[in-house]
Amino acid sequence: MIEALRTLNQLKREGVIKDYAIGGGYAVNYYLEPILTYGLDIFVLMTTDKEYSALYQYFRSRKYQIENVYIIIEGMPVQFLPSFISPLIDGAVRRAKRIRVKGIPSKVLTVEYLIATLLTAFRPKDKMVIPHLLEQADMRLLNEILGRFGDEKAPLDNRLGRILESLQ
Amino acid sequence: MRKLLSITDSEEFWKVFSEEREARRKQLRNLPLAKKIEIVEKMRAAQLNPHGRLPTSES
């Protein structure tokens, strides 16, 4: 994981990606107690699919193993989620929190953006961790994010409401 | 744990059990990310190990 972060920072220095932030299970691990997580979800700032192809080409040319959507970086399966597929990802990376992991600079999604991305995916495992993350969230900010990025296909505020109802 | 073993009343047992679990969660939650990553990596290694054991320093 640490080596994967070093590689991501190298990608940033070389201009292959503009910026990135840790999302998914490892971001949940940042805020909560450790849970088993298969891979590292990295949200990247990218405006076109050409940049996304260039990212995969970067790893292919360096003989990195690629399995399905995962690029294996120093033993860690890493999935890249580009910001051009969703304004929520774009906002999440731009407002991510700066952290250091064993001295390595990195960024992690804020708890409010993390909850919004989990509400988008809305799998059983996401629904389980959201109540615990809510304890650390600024609800006013969260509601603003959900209102801004939710739509008919993914009614984020409605999904949050269902989770809150289930807690009563 | 010792306290739990000495409880005979079921209601009291679950009350203490929940309190201890929450305390442990809180303790784990406050660990630095690097330490949490170490724990997750041990979990992943144990899952990949067909015998379900944590790898030892010899493995």
mmCIF file of C-alpha atoms in Angstrom:
data_model
loop_
_atom_site.group_PDB
_atom_site.id
_atom_site.type_symbol
_atom_site.label_atom_id
_atom_site.label_comp_id
_atom_site.label_asym_id
_atom_site.label_seq_id
_atom_site.Cartn_x
_atom_site.Cartn_y
_atom_site.Cartn_z
ATOM 1 C CA MET A 1 0.000 0.000 0.000
ATOM 2 C CA ILE A 2 2.769 2.424 0.964
ATOM 3 C CA GLU A 3 4.655 1.554 -2.229
ATOM 4 C CA ALA A 4 1.466 2.074 -4.242
ATOM 5 C CA LEU A 5 1.185 5.595 -2.773
ATOM 6 C CA ARG A 6 4.800 6.307 -3.765
ATOM 7 C CA THR A 7 3.973 5.219 -7.337
ATOM 8 C CA LEU A 8 0.866 7.442 -7.385
ATOM 9 C CA ASN A 9 2.923 10.427 -6.271
ATOM 10 C CA GLN A 10 5.424 9.616 -9.010
ATOM 11 C CA LEU A 11 2.555 9.607 -11.564
ATOM 12 C CA LYS A 12 1.569 13.044 -10.317
ATOM 13 C CA ARG A 13 5.122 14.388 -10.598
ATOM 14 C CA GLU A 14 5.397 13.035 -14.149
ATOM 15 C CA GLY A 15 2.085 14.666 -15.098
ATOM 16 C CA VAL A 16 0.344 11.385 -15.955
ATOM 17 C CA ILE A 17 -2.382 12.361 -13.486
ATOM 18 C CA LYS A 18 -3.227 15.834 -12.197
ATOM 19 C CA ASP A 19 -4.249 14.773 -8.716
ATOM 20 C CA TYR A 20 -5.701 11.819 -6.853
ATOM 21 C CA ALA A 21 -7.359 10.850 -3.595
ATOM 22 C CA ILE A 22 -7.916 7.580 -1.766
ATOM 23 C CA GLY A 23 -11.549 6.447 -1.764
ATOM 24 C CA GLY A 24 -13.393 3.155 -1.160
ATOM 25 C CA GLY A 25 -12.446 0.694 1.549
ATOM 26 C CA TYR A 26 -9.104 2.267 2.431
ATOM 27 C CA ALA A 27 -10.792 5.645 2.919
ATOM 28 C CA VAL A 28 -13.310 3.902 5.190
ATOM 29 C CA ASN A 29 -10.325 2.459 7.049
ATOM 30 C CA TYR A 30 -8.958 5.951 7.535
ATOM 31 C CA TYR A 31 -12.083 6.993 9.450
ATOM 32 C CA LEU A 32 -13.177 3.728 11.099
ATOM 33 C CA GLU A 33 -11.717 0.561 12.561
ATOM 34 C CA PRO A 34 -9.812 -1.593 10.021
ATOM 35 C CA ILE A 35 -11.955 -3.760 7.732
ATOM 36 C CA LEU A 36 -10.778 -6.262 5.124
ATOM 37 C CA THR A 37 -10.407 -4.538 1.777
ATOM 38 C CA TYR A 38 -9.360 -6.225 -1.451
ATOM 39 C CA GLY A 39 -8.030 -3.314 -3.477
ATOM 40 C CA LEU A 40 -7.222 0.344 -3.412
ATOM 41 C CA ASP A 41 -9.761 2.670 -5.057
ATOM 42 C CA ILE A 42 -8.082 5.785 -6.385
ATOM 43 C CA PHE A 43 -10.149 8.717 -7.578
ATOM 44 C CA VAL A 44 -8.196 10.663 -10.184
ATOM 45 C CA LEU A 45 -8.632 14.091 -11.736
ATOM 46 C CA MET A 46 -8.890 13.512 -15.498
ATOM 47 C CA THR A 47 -10.834 15.413 -18.090
ATOM 48 C CA THR A 48 -10.767 12.981 -21.030
ATOM 49 C CA ASP A 49 -10.728 9.250 -21.697
ATOM 50 C CA LYS A 50 -7.465 9.808 -23.617
ATOM 51 C CA GLU A 51 -5.774 10.622 -20.320
ATOM 52 C CA TYR A 52 -7.296 7.470 -18.852
ATOM 53 C CA SER A 53 -5.898 5.361 -21.702
ATOM 54 C CA ALA A 54 -2.517 7.034 -21.241
ATOM 55 C CA LEU A 55 -2.557 5.996 -17.582
ATOM 56 C CA TYR A 56 -3.078 2.326 -18.505
ATOM 57 C CA GLN A 57 -0.448 2.647 -21.241
ATOM 58 C CA TYR A 58 2.004 3.991 -18.639
ATOM 59 C CA PHE A 59 1.643 0.807 -16.591
ATOM 60 C CA ARG A 60 1.484 -1.525 -19.611
ATOM 61 C CA SER A 61 4.750 -0.151 -20.973
ATOM 62 C CA ARG A 62 6.394 -0.776 -17.601
ATOM 63 C CA LYS A 63 5.156 -4.398 -17.581
ATOM 64 C CA TYR A 64 2.814 -3.987 -14.627
ATOM 65 C CA GLN A 65 0.300 -6.798 -14.245
ATOM 66 C CA ILE A 66 -3.242 -5.741 -15.167
ATOM 67 C CA GLU A 67 -6.131 -7.881 -13.933
ATOM 68 C CA ASN A 68 -9.566 -6.877 -15.114
ATOM 69 C CA VAL A 69 -9.968 -3.263 -13.908
ATOM 70 C CA TYR A 70 -7.090 -3.539 -11.455
ATOM 71 C CA ILE A 71 -3.482 -2.550 -11.997
ATOM 72 C CA ILE A 72 -1.271 -4.466 -9.585
ATOM 73 C CA ILE A 73 1.102 -1.899 -8.079
ATOM 74 C CA GLU A 74 3.706 -3.447 -5.779
ATOM 75 C CA GLY A 75 1.298 -6.269 -4.938
ATOM 76 C CA MET A 76 -1.701 -3.986 -4.367
ATOM 77 C CA PRO A 77 -4.653 -4.170 -6.805
ATOM 78 C CA VAL A 78 -5.434 -0.540 -7.658
ATOM 79 C CA GLN A 79 -8.580 0.628 -9.442
ATOM 80 C CA PHE A 80 -8.594 4.123 -10.939
ATOM 81 C CA LEU A 81 -11.893 6.012 -11.091
ATOM 82 C CA PRO A 82 -11.534 9.051 -13.373
ATOM 83 C CA SER A 83 -13.321 12.307 -12.578
ATOM 84 C CA PHE A 84 -14.726 12.702 -16.106
ATOM 85 C CA ILE A 85 -17.264 9.942 -15.395
ATOM 86 C CA SER A 86 -18.868 11.865 -12.535
ATOM 87 C CA PRO A 87 -18.894 15.438 -11.164
ATOM 88 C CA LEU A 88 -19.051 13.866 -7.690
ATOM 89 C CA ILE A 89 -15.604 12.285 -8.190
ATOM 90 C CA ASP A 90 -14.265 15.591 -9.470
ATOM 91 C CA GLY A 91 -15.534 17.447 -6.380
ATOM 92 C CA ALA A 92 -14.339 14.671 -4.071
ATOM 93 C CA VAL A 93 -10.738 14.850 -5.340
ATOM 94 C CA ARG A 94 -10.631 18.654 -5.395
ATOM 95 C CA ARG A 95 -11.792 18.870 -1.770
ATOM 96 C CA ALA A 96 -9.878 15.826 -0.471
ATOM 97 C CA LYS A 97 -8.026 15.989 2.812
ATOM 98 C CA ARG A 98 -4.212 16.030 2.814
ATOM 99 C CA ILE A 99 -2.696 13.218 4.900
ATOM 100 C CA ARG A 100 0.659 11.531 5.455
ATOM 101 C CA VAL A 101 1.048 7.774 5.652
ATOM 102 C CA LYS A 102 4.442 6.803 7.087
ATOM 103 C CA GLY A 103 5.714 10.158 5.876
ATOM 104 C CA ILE A 104 4.311 9.729 2.354
ATOM 105 C CA PRO A 105 2.049 12.640 1.365
ATOM 106 C CA SER A 106 -1.338 11.631 0.031
ATOM 107 C CA LYS A 107 -4.997 12.640 0.049
ATOM 108 C CA VAL A 108 -8.127 10.926 1.285
ATOM 109 C CA LEU A 109 -11.756 11.768 0.547
ATOM 110 C CA THR A 110 -13.413 13.855 3.258
ATOM 111 C CA VAL A 111 -15.910 11.833 5.266
ATOM 112 C CA GLU A 112 -18.831 13.704 3.647
ATOM 113 C CA TYR A 113 -17.658 12.980 0.084
ATOM 114 C CA LEU A 114 -16.833 9.410 1.065
ATOM 115 C CA ILE A 115 -20.408 8.903 2.283
ATOM 116 C CA ALA A 116 -21.725 10.414 -0.975
ATOM 117 C CA THR A 117 -19.643 7.975 -3.069
ATOM 118 C CA LEU A 118 -20.806 5.047 -0.918
ATOM 119 C CA LEU A 119 -24.415 6.161 -1.367
ATOM 120 C CA THR A 120 -23.793 6.151 -5.122
ATOM 121 C CA ALA A 121 -22.481 2.568 -5.073
ATOM 122 C CA PHE A 122 -25.072 1.589 -2.412
ATOM 123 C CA ARG A 123 -23.984 -2.046 -2.066
ATOM 124 C CA PRO A 124 -24.797 -3.959 1.166
ATOM 125 C CA LYS A 125 -21.234 -3.409 2.452
ATOM 126 C CA ASP A 126 -21.558 0.356 1.815
ATOM 127 C CA LYS A 127 -24.865 0.501 3.689
ATOM 128 C CA MET A 128 -23.234 -1.166 6.679
ATOM 129 C CA VAL A 129 -20.451 1.385 7.158
ATOM 130 C CA ILE A 130 -22.411 4.578 6.394
ATOM 131 C CA PRO A 131 -24.098 4.801 9.848
ATOM 132 C CA HIS A 132 -20.670 4.679 11.526
ATOM 133 C CA LEU A 133 -19.222 7.309 9.163
ATOM 134 C CA LEU A 134 -22.198 9.587 9.831
ATOM 135 C CA GLU A 135 -20.978 9.978 13.429
ATOM 136 C CA GLN A 136 -18.009 11.941 12.051
ATOM 137 C CA ALA A 137 -19.826 13.868 9.315
ATOM 138 C CA ASP A 138 -20.949 17.483 9.156
ATOM 139 C CA MET A 139 -24.609 16.854 8.255
ATOM 140 C CA ARG A 140 -25.174 20.312 6.778
ATOM 141 C CA LEU A 141 -22.228 19.854 4.424
ATOM 142 C CA LEU A 142 -23.258 16.274 3.612
ATOM 143 C CA ASN A 143 -26.811 17.323 2.715
ATOM 144 C CA GLU A 144 -25.444 20.057 0.493
ATOM 145 C CA ILE A 145 -23.211 17.538 -1.359
ATOM 146 C CA LEU A 146 -26.055 15.020 -1.716
ATOM 147 C CA GLY A 147 -28.373 17.707 -3.060
ATOM 148 C CA ARG A 148 -25.763 18.880 -5.553
ATOM 149 C CA PHE A 149 -24.721 15.469 -6.912
ATOM 150 C CA GLY A 150 -27.824 13.306 -6.526
ATOM 151 C CA ASP A 151 -30.115 12.654 -9.478
ATOM 152 C CA GLU A 152 -33.035 10.425 -10.439
ATOM 153 C CA LYS A 153 -30.755 7.495 -11.172
ATOM 154 C CA ALA A 154 -28.932 7.838 -7.843
ATOM 155 C CA PRO A 155 -31.173 9.796 -5.434
ATOM 156 C CA LEU A 156 -28.498 10.215 -2.786
ATOM 157 C CA ASP A 157 -30.563 12.151 -0.232
ATOM 158 C CA ASN A 158 -33.357 9.611 -0.528
ATOM 159 C CA ARG A 159 -30.881 6.756 0.004
ATOM 160 C CA LEU A 160 -29.455 8.465 3.086
ATOM 161 C CA GLY A 161 -33.011 8.920 4.386
ATOM 162 C CA ARG A 162 -33.626 5.176 4.025
ATOM 163 C CA ILE A 163 -30.478 4.400 6.015
ATOM 164 C CA LEU A 164 -31.419 6.868 8.754
ATOM 165 C CA GLU A 165 -34.933 5.375 8.936
ATOM 166 C CA SER A 166 -33.512 1.892 9.327
ATOM 167 C CA LEU A 167 -31.530 3.066 12.352
ATOM 168 C CA GLN A 168 -34.653 4.159 14.273
ATOM 169 C CA MET B 1 -12.968 -10.495 28.852
ATOM 170 C CA ARG B 2 -12.490 -11.851 32.377
ATOM 171 C CA LYS B 3 -15.410 -9.716 33.509
ATOM 172 C CA LEU B 4 -17.562 -11.165 30.751
ATOM 173 C CA LEU B 5 -16.808 -14.757 31.733
ATOM 174 C CA SER B 6 -17.951 -14.138 35.283
ATOM 175 C CA ILE B 7 -21.376 -12.783 34.258
ATOM 176 C CA THR B 8 -24.252 -15.228 34.497
ATOM 177 C CA ASP B 9 -27.131 -12.880 33.709
ATOM 178 C CA SER B 10 -27.811 -12.831 29.944
ATOM 179 C CA GLU B 11 -28.950 -9.200 29.789
ATOM 180 C CA GLU B 12 -25.940 -8.038 31.781
ATOM 181 C CA PHE B 13 -23.646 -10.161 29.567
ATOM 182 C CA TRP B 14 -24.802 -8.496 26.327
ATOM 183 C CA LYS B 15 -24.660 -5.058 27.907
ATOM 184 C CA VAL B 16 -21.015 -5.517 28.963
ATOM 185 C CA PHE B 17 -20.211 -7.278 25.676
ATOM 186 C CA SER B 18 -21.537 -4.306 23.665
ATOM 187 C CA GLU B 19 -19.669 -1.810 25.842
ATOM 188 C CA GLU B 20 -16.394 -3.713 25.449
ATOM 189 C CA ARG B 21 -16.873 -4.070 21.703
ATOM 190 C CA GLU B 22 -17.555 -0.346 21.312
ATOM 191 C CA ALA B 23 -14.478 0.496 23.402
ATOM 192 C CA ARG B 24 -12.339 -1.784 21.210
ATOM 193 C CA ARG B 25 -13.783 -0.259 18.029
ATOM 194 C CA LYS B 26 -13.032 3.217 19.320
ATOM 195 C CA GLN B 27 -9.469 2.183 20.162
ATOM 196 C CA LEU B 28 -8.942 0.708 16.669
ATOM 197 C CA ARG B 29 -10.608 3.713 15.026
ATOM 198 C CA ASN B 30 -8.048 6.041 16.587
ATOM 199 C CA LEU B 31 -5.014 4.148 15.279
ATOM 200 C CA PRO B 32 -2.934 5.937 12.625
ATOM 201 C CA LEU B 33 -3.732 4.876 9.040
ATOM 202 C CA ALA B 34 -0.322 3.200 8.649
ATOM 203 C CA LYS B 35 -1.101 0.885 11.590
ATOM 204 C CA LYS B 36 -4.580 0.149 10.198
ATOM 205 C CA ILE B 37 -3.013 -0.710 6.831
ATOM 206 C CA GLU B 38 -0.722 -3.213 8.588
ATOM 207 C CA ILE B 39 -3.782 -4.856 10.171
ATOM 208 C CA VAL B 40 -5.635 -4.987 6.835
ATOM 209 C CA GLU B 41 -2.572 -6.467 5.118
ATOM 210 C CA LYS B 42 -2.430 -9.210 7.771
ATOM 211 C CA MET B 43 -6.143 -9.885 7.158
ATOM 212 C CA ARG B 44 -5.524 -10.106 3.399
ATOM 213 C CA ALA B 45 -2.571 -12.457 3.904
ATOM 214 C CA ALA B 46 -4.669 -14.672 6.184
ATOM 215 C CA GLN B 47 -7.434 -14.797 3.590
ATOM 216 C CA LEU B 48 -4.973 -15.784 0.872
ATOM 217 C CA ASN B 49 -3.484 -18.467 3.127
ATOM 218 C CA PRO B 50 -5.425 -21.712 2.441
ATOM 219 C CA HIS B 51 -5.124 -22.731 6.098
ATOM 220 C CA GLY B 52 -6.627 -19.447 7.255
ATOM 221 C CA ARG B 53 -3.730 -18.724 9.594
ATOM 222 C CA LEU B 54 -1.871 -15.499 9.920
ATOM 223 C CA PRO B 55 1.573 -15.759 8.313
ATOM 224 C CA THR B 56 4.416 -16.124 10.783
ATOM 225 C CA SER B 57 7.808 -14.449 10.556
ATOM 226 C CA GLU B 58 9.117 -17.709 9.012
ATOM 227 C CA SER B 59 6.485 -17.788 6.251
#
